[in-house]
Amino acid sequence: MKEVRILEKRIRELLDAYVDDVKARAPIKSEAVERAFRRVERHKLVEHFFDYREEREGFEKVSVDPARPSTDALRTIYSDSPLMTRLSGGLPSSSTSQPALVAQMLELLELTPGQRGLEIGAGTGYNAALMQEMVGETGHVTTIDIQEDVVAQTRRLLRAAGYDRIEVIARDGVLGCPENAPYDRIIATVGCPDISPSWTDQLSEGGFMLIPLQHGPEGFDPLARIWKDSEHVLGRFVGSSGFMSIQGELASEQKLSFADQKQARTGVSLAELPLPVSVGIWSDLDRPERMERQFALGLFLAIADERGSWSGVVEKARGACLFARGKADKVEVYGDVSLYDEFVQLCQRWERLGSPAMEKWALEFFATNSDNQPPEGENAWVIPREFTIEVARLRKANDDSSC
Ligand SMILES: C[S@@+](CC[C@H](N)C(=O)[O-])C[C@H]1O[C@@H](n2cnc3c(N)ncnc32)[C@H](O)[C@@H]1O
């Protein structure tokens, strides 16, 4: 009995220190998100995780007994780290995401008591439990995962942790869950190359979805807040993220996979050349306020050219131009050096447009199978996807429309 009390006290201390840490680095801003983070015990939803061992260049399985977790396991679980919980073919296929990103997305989701939420990508159920805390007893959370064994485990652990009202469903999330629709909020916690028409159909009037919407290569997923009115599906970029990619029907062929990106930048960099526009030192992911201009340029590269992303430009067969980490305004060039000239032109175009920041973009989505096709316009980029055609436009100074 005494042992149990000591363990409970230890967990409380670690959980509080973990929340203080995430809060100190800004992603937790509201009382509602902080309260949810202090209530949900992450260790109760993790039975094992895979630790990456640099020296072995591979993962090692760490088992956790949620009833009697070891101090080492607790320290890892209550830290700002994503935990890989499934591997397939040696690569992560399920995880509990980095807590700072989870917090940032919950702040952006603005859940309030009584709302109905849908999550695509249940994973461990940690985010669903946080959502349930925010919508309270009068609200409802449905979460979907495509992997049946993930769903069975998550359903069992959520129930044991007291979250038996959350509905955990095994299916391809592209279908959404019409049984519980409409939803005030839909969130995907997996990188999506498109938005599913079912999500748009199942969204309530006045509601919105938050989707890590892949632009360019795999793992580059600007967060899009998307809503609808009677005629349009509209959106804005509200943040940045990098997720594992969705499986199932939405997983169209990747334009550039992680493997392609790695391949294009292997070998010795040919040259370190000047970045033609000044964005400062490209490195400080822990200090997002220093990254704003860099994110803005990276987002433009990804909209204007499918090879572009926050790390530069990568082309499968030709090579890469990558922002040099920790070096002000420098680019590392791999492979075909003529790629640098194309990269310079893209950067200069961004500057001529007034170096637009992330929030300057307005998005509109058109169904690929509808007669209502996107109008042509200046400073509008068309991104064709499987179900939708995305049009990204620079907003006029007087356009402050939002849902
Ligand atoms: C990063 S994890 C989600 C983390 C989770 N929200 C948490 O709090 O632990 C991504 C999850 O998305 C799931 N997934 C991938 N493709 C899916 C699809 N088409 N439909 C539903 N879930 C999918 C994966 O199986 C994986 O469990």
Coordinates of C-alpha atoms and ligand atoms in Angstrom, one line a residue:
M1 CA 0.0 0.0 0.0
K2 CA 2.8 2.4 1.0
E3 CA 4.6 1.5 -2.3
V4 CA 1.5 2.3 -4.3
R5 CA 1.2 5.7 -2.6
I6 CA 4.9 6.5 -3.2
L7 CA 4.5 5.5 -6.9
E8 CA 1.4 7.7 -7.2
K9 CA 3.2 10.7 -5.7
R10 CA 6.2 10.1 -8.0
I11 CA 3.8 10.0 -11.1
R12 CA 2.1 13.2 -9.9
E13 CA 5.4 15.0 -9.5
L14 CA 6.6 13.9 -13.0
L15 CA 3.3 14.7 -14.6
D16 CA 3.2 18.3 -13.1
A17 CA 6.9 18.9 -14.1
Y18 CA 6.1 17.7 -17.6
V19 CA 3.1 20.1 -18.0
D20 CA 5.1 23.0 -16.6
D21 CA 7.8 22.2 -19.1
V22 CA 5.4 22.1 -22.1
K23 CA 3.8 25.3 -20.8
A24 CA 7.1 27.1 -20.4
R25 CA 7.8 26.5 -24.1
A26 CA 4.5 28.1 -25.0
P27 CA 2.3 25.5 -26.7
I28 CA 0.0 25.3 -23.7
K29 CA -1.7 28.7 -23.5
S30 CA -5.2 28.2 -22.2
E31 CA -6.6 27.0 -18.9
A32 CA -8.7 24.4 -20.7
V33 CA -5.7 22.7 -22.4
E34 CA -3.6 22.9 -19.2
R35 CA -6.3 21.3 -17.1
A36 CA -6.7 18.5 -19.6
F37 CA -2.9 17.9 -19.7
R38 CA -2.8 17.7 -15.9
R39 CA -5.6 15.2 -15.8
V40 CA -4.7 12.6 -18.4
E41 CA -2.0 10.2 -17.3
R42 CA 0.0 9.4 -20.4
H43 CA 1.7 6.3 -18.9
K44 CA -1.7 4.6 -18.6
L45 CA -2.0 4.5 -22.4
V46 CA 1.5 3.2 -23.2
E47 CA 2.2 -0.5 -22.8
H48 CA 5.4 -0.4 -24.7
F49 CA 7.4 2.0 -27.0
F50 CA 10.4 1.7 -29.3
D51 CA 13.5 3.7 -28.4
Y52 CA 15.8 4.8 -31.2
R53 CA 19.4 3.7 -30.5
E54 CA 21.8 5.8 -32.5
E55 CA 24.7 3.3 -32.1
R56 CA 22.6 0.5 -33.5
E57 CA 20.7 2.6 -36.0
G58 CA 17.6 0.9 -35.0
F59 CA 14.8 0.7 -32.5
E60 CA 14.7 -1.2 -29.2
K61 CA 11.5 -2.2 -27.6
V62 CA 10.8 -1.0 -24.0
S63 CA 7.9 -2.7 -22.2
V64 CA 5.9 -0.7 -19.7
D65 CA 3.5 -2.1 -17.1
P66 CA 0.9 0.8 -16.8
A67 CA 0.1 -0.4 -13.3
R68 CA 3.8 -0.5 -12.1
P69 CA 5.8 1.6 -14.5
S70 CA 9.6 1.8 -13.9
T71 CA 11.1 5.2 -13.1
D72 CA 13.1 5.2 -16.3
A73 CA 10.0 4.5 -18.4
L74 CA 8.1 7.2 -16.6
R75 CA 10.9 9.7 -17.2
T76 CA 10.7 9.0 -20.9
I77 CA 6.8 9.1 -21.0
Y78 CA 6.7 12.4 -19.1
S79 CA 9.1 14.2 -21.4
D80 CA 8.4 16.2 -24.5
S81 CA 9.1 13.2 -26.8
P82 CA 7.0 11.4 -29.4
L83 CA 6.9 7.7 -28.5
M84 CA 6.9 5.2 -31.3
T85 CA 4.4 2.4 -30.4
R86 CA 4.3 0.3 -33.6
L87 CA 6.8 -0.4 -36.4
S88 CA 6.1 -1.9 -39.7
G89 CA 9.0 -2.8 -42.0
G90 CA 11.4 -1.2 -39.4
L91 CA 9.6 2.2 -39.7
P92 CA 7.2 3.8 -37.3
S93 CA 3.5 3.2 -38.1
S94 CA 1.9 4.4 -34.9
S95 CA 3.0 6.6 -32.0
T96 CA 1.9 9.1 -29.4
S97 CA 2.9 12.4 -30.9
Q98 CA 5.2 15.0 -29.4
P99 CA 3.3 16.6 -26.4
A100 CA 4.2 20.1 -27.5
L101 CA 2.6 19.5 -30.9
V102 CA -0.4 17.8 -29.3
A103 CA -0.8 20.9 -27.1
Q104 CA -0.4 23.3 -30.0
M105 CA -3.0 21.5 -32.0
L106 CA -5.5 21.3 -29.1
E107 CA -5.1 25.1 -28.6
L108 CA -5.9 25.6 -32.3
L109 CA -8.9 23.2 -32.0
E110 CA -10.6 25.5 -29.4
L111 CA -12.8 22.7 -28.0
T112 CA -15.4 23.7 -25.5
P113 CA -17.7 21.7 -23.2
G114 CA -20.6 19.9 -25.0
Q115 CA -18.9 19.8 -28.4
R116 CA -18.6 16.7 -30.6
G117 CA -15.2 15.8 -31.9
L118 CA -13.8 13.3 -34.4
E119 CA -10.1 12.3 -34.6
I120 CA -8.5 10.5 -37.5
G121 CA -5.5 8.6 -36.1
A122 CA -6.3 7.2 -32.6
G123 CA -2.8 5.8 -31.9
T124 CA -2.5 5.4 -28.1
G125 CA -5.7 7.4 -27.4
Y126 CA -3.7 10.1 -25.5
N127 CA -5.0 13.0 -27.7
A128 CA -8.6 11.5 -27.6
A129 CA -8.5 11.5 -23.8
L130 CA -7.3 15.1 -23.8
M131 CA -10.2 16.0 -26.1
Q132 CA -12.7 14.2 -23.9
E133 CA -11.4 16.2 -20.9
M134 CA -12.0 19.4 -22.9
V135 CA -15.6 18.5 -24.1
G136 CA -16.6 17.2 -20.7
E137 CA -19.5 14.9 -19.9
T138 CA -21.9 16.6 -22.2
G139 CA -19.6 16.3 -25.2
H140 CA -18.5 13.3 -27.3
V141 CA -15.3 12.1 -28.9
T142 CA -15.0 9.5 -31.7
T143 CA -11.5 8.4 -32.7
I144 CA -10.6 6.2 -35.7
D145 CA -7.5 4.1 -36.4
I146 CA -6.9 2.0 -39.5
Q147 CA -4.8 -0.7 -37.6
E148 CA -7.1 -3.1 -35.8
D149 CA -4.5 -4.2 -33.2
V150 CA -3.9 -0.5 -32.3
V151 CA -7.7 0.0 -31.9
A152 CA -8.1 -3.2 -29.6
Q153 CA -5.2 -2.0 -27.4
T154 CA -6.3 1.6 -27.2
R155 CA -9.9 0.7 -26.5
R156 CA -8.8 -1.5 -23.6
L157 CA -6.4 1.0 -22.1
L158 CA -8.7 4.0 -22.5
R159 CA -11.4 2.0 -20.7
A160 CA -9.0 1.0 -17.9
A161 CA -8.0 4.7 -17.5
G162 CA -11.6 5.7 -17.1
Y163 CA -12.3 7.0 -20.6
D164 CA -15.0 4.5 -21.6
R165 CA -17.2 7.1 -23.3
I166 CA -14.7 7.6 -26.1
E167 CA -15.7 5.6 -29.2
V168 CA -12.6 4.0 -30.7
I169 CA -13.4 2.7 -34.2
A170 CA -11.4 0.4 -36.6
R171 CA -11.6 1.6 -40.2
D172 CA -10.0 3.7 -42.8
G173 CA -10.4 7.3 -41.5
V174 CA -11.1 8.5 -45.1
L175 CA -14.7 7.4 -44.4
G176 CA -15.0 9.4 -41.2
C177 CA -17.8 8.2 -38.9
P178 CA -21.2 9.2 -40.3
E179 CA -22.8 7.3 -37.4
N180 CA -21.9 10.0 -34.9
A181 CA -21.9 13.1 -37.3
P182 CA -22.1 16.0 -37.4
Y183 CA -18.9 17.2 -35.7
D184 CA -18.1 20.6 -34.3
R185 CA -14.4 19.7 -34.7
I186 CA -12.5 17.2 -36.9
I187 CA -8.8 16.7 -36.2
A188 CA -6.3 14.5 -38.1
T189 CA -3.2 13.4 -36.2
V190 CA -1.5 11.9 -39.2
G191 CA -0.1 13.6 -42.4
C192 CA -2.8 13.8 -45.1
P193 CA -2.1 14.3 -48.8
D194 CA -5.8 15.4 -49.2
I195 CA -9.0 16.2 -47.3
S196 CA -11.6 13.5 -47.5
P197 CA -15.0 14.6 -48.9
S198 CA -16.6 12.6 -46.0
W199 CA -14.9 14.9 -43.4
T200 CA -16.4 17.9 -45.2
D201 CA -19.8 16.3 -45.3
Q202 CA -19.7 15.3 -41.6
L203 CA -18.5 18.7 -40.4
S204 CA -21.3 20.9 -38.8
E205 CA -22.1 24.4 -40.1
G206 CA -19.9 26.7 -38.0
G207 CA -17.5 23.9 -37.2
F208 CA -13.9 23.4 -38.6
M209 CA -11.3 20.8 -39.1
L210 CA -7.6 20.9 -38.4
I211 CA -5.6 18.9 -40.9
P212 CA -1.8 18.4 -41.2
L213 CA -2.1 18.9 -45.0
Q214 CA 0.9 17.6 -46.9
H215 CA 2.4 20.1 -49.3
G216 CA 5.3 18.8 -51.4
P217 CA 7.3 15.9 -49.8
E218 CA 6.3 13.5 -47.1
G219 CA 6.6 14.8 -43.6
F220 CA 5.9 18.5 -44.5
D221 CA 2.5 19.1 -43.2
P222 CA 1.4 22.7 -42.6
L223 CA -1.6 22.8 -40.3
A224 CA -4.7 23.9 -42.2
R225 CA -7.9 25.1 -40.5
I226 CA -10.7 24.3 -42.9
W227 CA -14.4 25.2 -42.8
K228 CA -17.3 25.3 -45.1
D229 CA -20.2 27.6 -45.9
S230 CA -23.1 26.8 -48.1
E231 CA -21.0 27.0 -51.3
H232 CA -17.4 26.9 -50.4
V233 CA -14.7 25.0 -48.6
L234 CA -12.2 27.5 -47.3
G235 CA -9.0 27.4 -45.2
R236 CA -6.0 29.1 -43.6
F237 CA -2.7 28.0 -42.5
V238 CA -2.4 28.2 -38.7
G239 CA 0.8 26.3 -37.8
S240 CA 3.5 23.8 -38.9
S241 CA 3.9 20.1 -38.2
G242 CA 5.5 17.0 -39.5
F243 CA 3.7 13.7 -39.1
M244 CA 3.9 10.1 -40.3
S245 CA 1.8 9.7 -43.5
I246 CA -1.7 8.4 -43.6
Q247 CA -2.3 4.8 -44.8
G248 CA -5.4 3.5 -46.8
E249 CA -7.3 5.2 -49.5
L250 CA -5.9 8.7 -49.0
A251 CA -2.3 7.5 -49.2
S252 CA -1.9 8.3 -52.9
E253 CA 1.6 7.8 -54.2
Q254 CA 3.9 10.1 -52.3
K255 CA 5.4 12.8 -54.4
L256 CA 8.7 12.4 -52.5
S257 CA 9.0 9.9 -49.7
F258 CA 11.3 10.2 -46.7
A259 CA 13.6 7.6 -48.5
D260 CA 13.7 9.8 -51.7
Q261 CA 14.6 12.8 -49.6
K262 CA 17.4 11.0 -47.8
Q263 CA 18.7 9.6 -51.1
A264 CA 18.8 13.1 -52.8
R265 CA 21.0 14.5 -50.1
T266 CA 23.4 11.7 -49.5
G267 CA 27.0 12.1 -50.4
V268 CA 29.1 15.2 -49.9
S269 CA 27.5 18.5 -50.4
L270 CA 29.0 20.1 -53.6
A271 CA 28.9 23.6 -52.4
E272 CA 27.7 26.0 -49.7
L273 CA 26.2 28.9 -51.6
P274 CA 24.4 32.0 -50.4
L275 CA 20.7 31.9 -49.7
P276 CA 19.5 34.7 -52.1
V277 CA 17.1 36.2 -49.6
S278 CA 17.8 36.9 -45.9
V279 CA 16.0 34.7 -43.4
G280 CA 18.6 34.4 -40.8
I281 CA 19.9 31.2 -39.2
W282 CA 18.0 28.2 -40.2
S283 CA 18.1 26.0 -37.2
D284 CA 16.3 27.0 -34.0
L285 CA 13.3 24.7 -34.0
D286 CA 13.1 25.2 -30.2
R287 CA 12.6 28.9 -30.7
P288 CA 9.8 29.2 -33.2
E289 CA 9.7 33.0 -33.0
R290 CA 13.1 33.0 -34.7
M291 CA 11.8 30.6 -37.4
E292 CA 8.9 32.7 -38.7
R293 CA 10.5 34.1 -41.8
Q294 CA 12.1 30.8 -42.5
F295 CA 8.8 29.0 -42.3
A296 CA 7.2 31.6 -44.5
L297 CA 9.7 31.0 -47.2
G298 CA 9.5 27.2 -46.8
L299 CA 5.7 27.3 -47.1
F300 CA 6.0 29.4 -50.3
L301 CA 8.5 26.9 -51.8
A302 CA 6.0 24.1 -51.0
I303 CA 3.1 25.9 -52.6
A304 CA 4.9 27.2 -55.6
D305 CA 6.8 24.0 -56.4
E306 CA 6.0 20.4 -55.3
R307 CA 9.7 19.8 -54.6
G308 CA 9.8 22.5 -52.0
S309 CA 9.5 22.3 -48.2
W310 CA 10.7 23.9 -45.0
S311 CA 14.1 22.3 -45.6
G312 CA 14.6 23.6 -49.1
V313 CA 14.1 21.9 -52.5
V314 CA 14.6 18.2 -53.2
E315 CA 14.3 16.6 -56.6
K316 CA 14.5 12.8 -56.7
A317 CA 16.9 12.3 -59.6
R318 CA 18.8 15.6 -59.5
G319 CA 19.7 16.4 -55.9
A320 CA 18.9 19.0 -53.3
C321 CA 19.3 22.6 -52.1
L322 CA 19.0 22.6 -48.3
F323 CA 19.0 25.5 -45.9
A324 CA 22.3 25.0 -43.9
R325 CA 21.6 24.3 -40.3
G326 CA 23.1 26.8 -37.9
K327 CA 24.6 29.0 -40.7
A328 CA 23.0 32.3 -41.5
D329 CA 21.6 32.6 -45.0
K330 CA 23.5 29.6 -46.5
V331 CA 22.4 26.7 -48.7
E332 CA 24.0 23.3 -49.1
V333 CA 23.8 22.1 -52.7
Y334 CA 23.9 18.3 -53.5
G335 CA 23.9 16.7 -57.0
D336 CA 23.1 18.8 -60.0
V337 CA 24.2 22.4 -59.3
S338 CA 21.7 23.9 -61.8
L339 CA 19.0 23.1 -59.3
Y340 CA 20.4 26.0 -57.3
D341 CA 19.5 28.4 -60.1
E342 CA 15.8 27.3 -60.0
F343 CA 15.9 27.5 -56.2
V344 CA 17.2 31.1 -56.4
Q345 CA 14.4 32.1 -58.8
L346 CA 11.8 30.7 -56.4
C347 CA 13.3 32.6 -53.4
Q348 CA 13.4 35.8 -55.4
R349 CA 9.8 35.4 -56.4
W350 CA 8.8 35.1 -52.8
E351 CA 10.7 38.3 -52.0
R352 CA 9.0 40.2 -54.9
L353 CA 5.6 39.2 -53.5
G354 CA 6.5 40.9 -50.3
S355 CA 7.9 37.8 -48.4
P356 CA 4.3 36.7 -47.4
A357 CA 4.0 35.1 -44.0
M358 CA 2.0 31.9 -43.3
E359 CA -1.2 33.8 -42.3
K360 CA -1.2 35.7 -45.6
W361 CA -2.5 32.7 -47.6
A362 CA -6.2 32.0 -48.2
L363 CA -7.2 28.5 -49.3
E364 CA -10.1 27.2 -51.2
F365 CA -10.9 23.6 -52.0
F366 CA -12.9 22.4 -55.1
A367 CA -14.1 18.9 -55.6
T368 CA -12.2 17.3 -58.5
N369 CA -15.4 15.7 -59.8
S370 CA -17.5 18.9 -59.7
D371 CA -18.3 21.3 -62.6
N372 CA -17.4 24.2 -60.3
Q373 CA -13.7 24.6 -61.3
P374 CA -11.2 27.0 -59.7
P375 CA -11.1 30.4 -61.3
E376 CA -7.8 31.5 -62.8
G377 CA -6.1 34.5 -61.0
E378 CA -2.9 36.3 -60.3
N379 CA -0.9 35.1 -57.4
A380 CA -2.9 31.9 -57.1
W381 CA -1.3 28.5 -57.1
V382 CA -3.3 25.4 -58.0
I383 CA -2.4 22.2 -56.2
P384 CA -4.3 19.2 -57.7
R385 CA -5.0 16.3 -55.3
E386 CA -7.0 13.1 -55.5
F387 CA -10.4 14.4 -54.2
T388 CA -9.8 18.1 -54.2
I389 CA -8.1 20.9 -56.1
E390 CA -6.6 23.3 -53.6
V391 CA -6.1 26.9 -54.6
A392 CA -3.7 28.9 -52.5
R393 CA -4.0 32.7 -52.9
L394 CA -2.3 35.6 -51.3
R395 CA -5.0 37.5 -49.4
K396 CA -5.7 41.2 -50.1
A397 CA -5.0 43.6 -47.3
N398 CA -8.7 44.0 -46.5
D399 CA -9.6 40.3 -46.5
D400 CA -9.9 39.2 -42.9
S401 CA -12.5 36.5 -43.4
S402 CA -12.3 33.5 -41.2
C403 CA -14.6 31.0 -39.6
Ligands
LIG1 C1 0.9 9.8 -35.0 S1 -0.2 8.5 -34.7 C2 -1.5 9.3 -33.8 C3 -1.2 9.7 -32.4 C4 -2.4 9.7 -31.6 N1 -3.4 10.7 -31.9 C5 -2.1 9.7 -30.1 O1 -2.6 10.6 -29.4 O2 -1.4 8.8 -29.6 C6 -1.0 8.2 -36.3 C7 -2.0 7.1 -36.3 O3 -2.7 7.2 -37.5 C8 -3.2 5.9 -37.9 N2 -3.6 6.0 -39.3 C9 -2.9 5.9 -40.4 N3 -3.6 5.9 -41.5 C10 -4.9 6.0 -41.1 C11 -6.2 6.0 -41.7 N4 -6.3 6.0 -43.0 N5 -7.3 6.1 -40.9 C12 -7.2 6.1 -39.6 N6 -6.0 6.1 -38.9 C13 -4.9 6.0 -39.6 C14 -2.0 5.1 -37.6 O4 -2.3 3.7 -37.5 C15 -1.4 5.7 -36.3 O5 -1.9 5.0 -35.2

